[in-house]
Amino acid sequence: MAFPEGFLWGAATAAHQVEGNNVASDFWALEHASGSSFAEPSGDACDHYRLFRQDIALLAELGFNSYRFSIEWARVEPEDGTFSQAAIEHYRDVLQACHDHSLTPVVTLHHFSSPRWLMELGGWEYEKTPARFAAYCGKVMSELGPLIPYVCTINEANIGPLIRDVLTATSQGGRDASGAPVGVTDGAAEDGENDRDALSPVEAVPTDRDWPKIFLFTFSEQGVSIVQRAHTAARQAIRDASPSTRVGLTLALQDIQPVPGGEKQAERTWAQTFEDFLPAMDGDDFLGVQSYTRSLVGPDGPLPAPDGAETTQMGYEFYPQALENVLRRAATAGMPLLVTEHGIGTADDSRRIEFIRQGLAGLERVLADGVDVRGYLHWSALDNYEWMLGYRPTFGLITVDRTTQRRTPKASARYLGALAQRNPPA
Ligand code: BGC
């Protein structure tokens, strides 16, 4: 395989999904609210806040040269304007552990969860959120910038428009930003089955406009603009504090494929989830691309997977070809690309291996055509907390026994790690 010099091979996590006890965050509050639509609370998660050294050592041992993780705003700034030096020192230790194991850290400053106090102010619909977010980013980067070569300001900055798209679809239900059919809560979809119940109309996502303005449910024009302004304000704060760090954001990019009659809708979805973000990205150093599946689009929005298609634990189609297609389209942004997520929820690890194999084959074709892709970071390093769906979906390269917190690498971890070893950076 022909991978460029310095190509990043790794896996990704997000703080709330692995660290455990993220008690000052909005998600923690929602998980414990009465009538919560979360399948279960995150609890200790993978106890990664305590076990990060062993996890990082394991990734290095498996053969990777990069680790993407997120810094948790709710820990660094647990109250508005009050920063926790202890939390900053914790993340300094995490970064140092990466460097000690020759893993290039790719840091995300916001991966869905925010401090609870921000939600109380109006969350991602609040005019001053961009300034608040930039202040947090500036603080982190002034402390830790020299240890951070790549930073993603916001994970899936386009998730609001994607979820809005799903909610406004009047037909057979739809998918969330990662391509997941929103509302899969009952464990009905299993690998290899095309379970139509899993694609029933949205259940788990609240449509009540009084729902707290957490990042995932920022649907309004105002909210989308706030997210975009938060990115540009953060980029400036990061550049001021740490000029040598490369800055970008990540987008959930669906391989949007119109069925006859769906062409206009497909164009609209692509415009709202990609083109509308280009002005905010102008001046970025890279774009993080996140791909899970394709989205078939009819005149009214997303459609279910075709009859008989293999589906994943998330209910959506097994479609590793999506990565190649979205990388080609994302290249029109005119900046280096980094695959910051590509993964599959499955109990059958041989399907994960196949998903990676086909995804990387597509990535190689894209590279051969001259597209500048800097790395491949698989989602996820560990079986972790899949937001509203709890711990049922298993995306990890590494199994986690959540009683003993014992880690066991799956065959897919060894497969991807061996590929990384065979294609070391020059
Ligand atoms: C998110 C992850 C999530 C993954 C799998 C992505 O949209 O960034 O946090 O776990 O998809 O659904």
XYZ file of C-alpha atoms in Angstrom, residues 5 23 28 144 147 155 168 215 223 226 273 295 301 330 335 381 385:
17
model
C 5.042 10.059 4.711
C -20.645 14.757 36.441
C -24.718 13.478 32.767
C -1.058 22.465 26.596
C 2.003 19.101 23.272
C -16.714 17.182 16.587
C -38.329 16.804 9.037
C -25.118 20.557 21.149
C -27.949 27.421 16.575
C -23.554 29.778 16.717
C -24.156 19.570 5.916
C -27.731 7.638 3.035
C -35.456 12.892 3.043
C -14.760 16.385 0.867
C -7.585 21.402 2.282
C -10.405 2.334 20.347
C -20.868 4.559 25.784
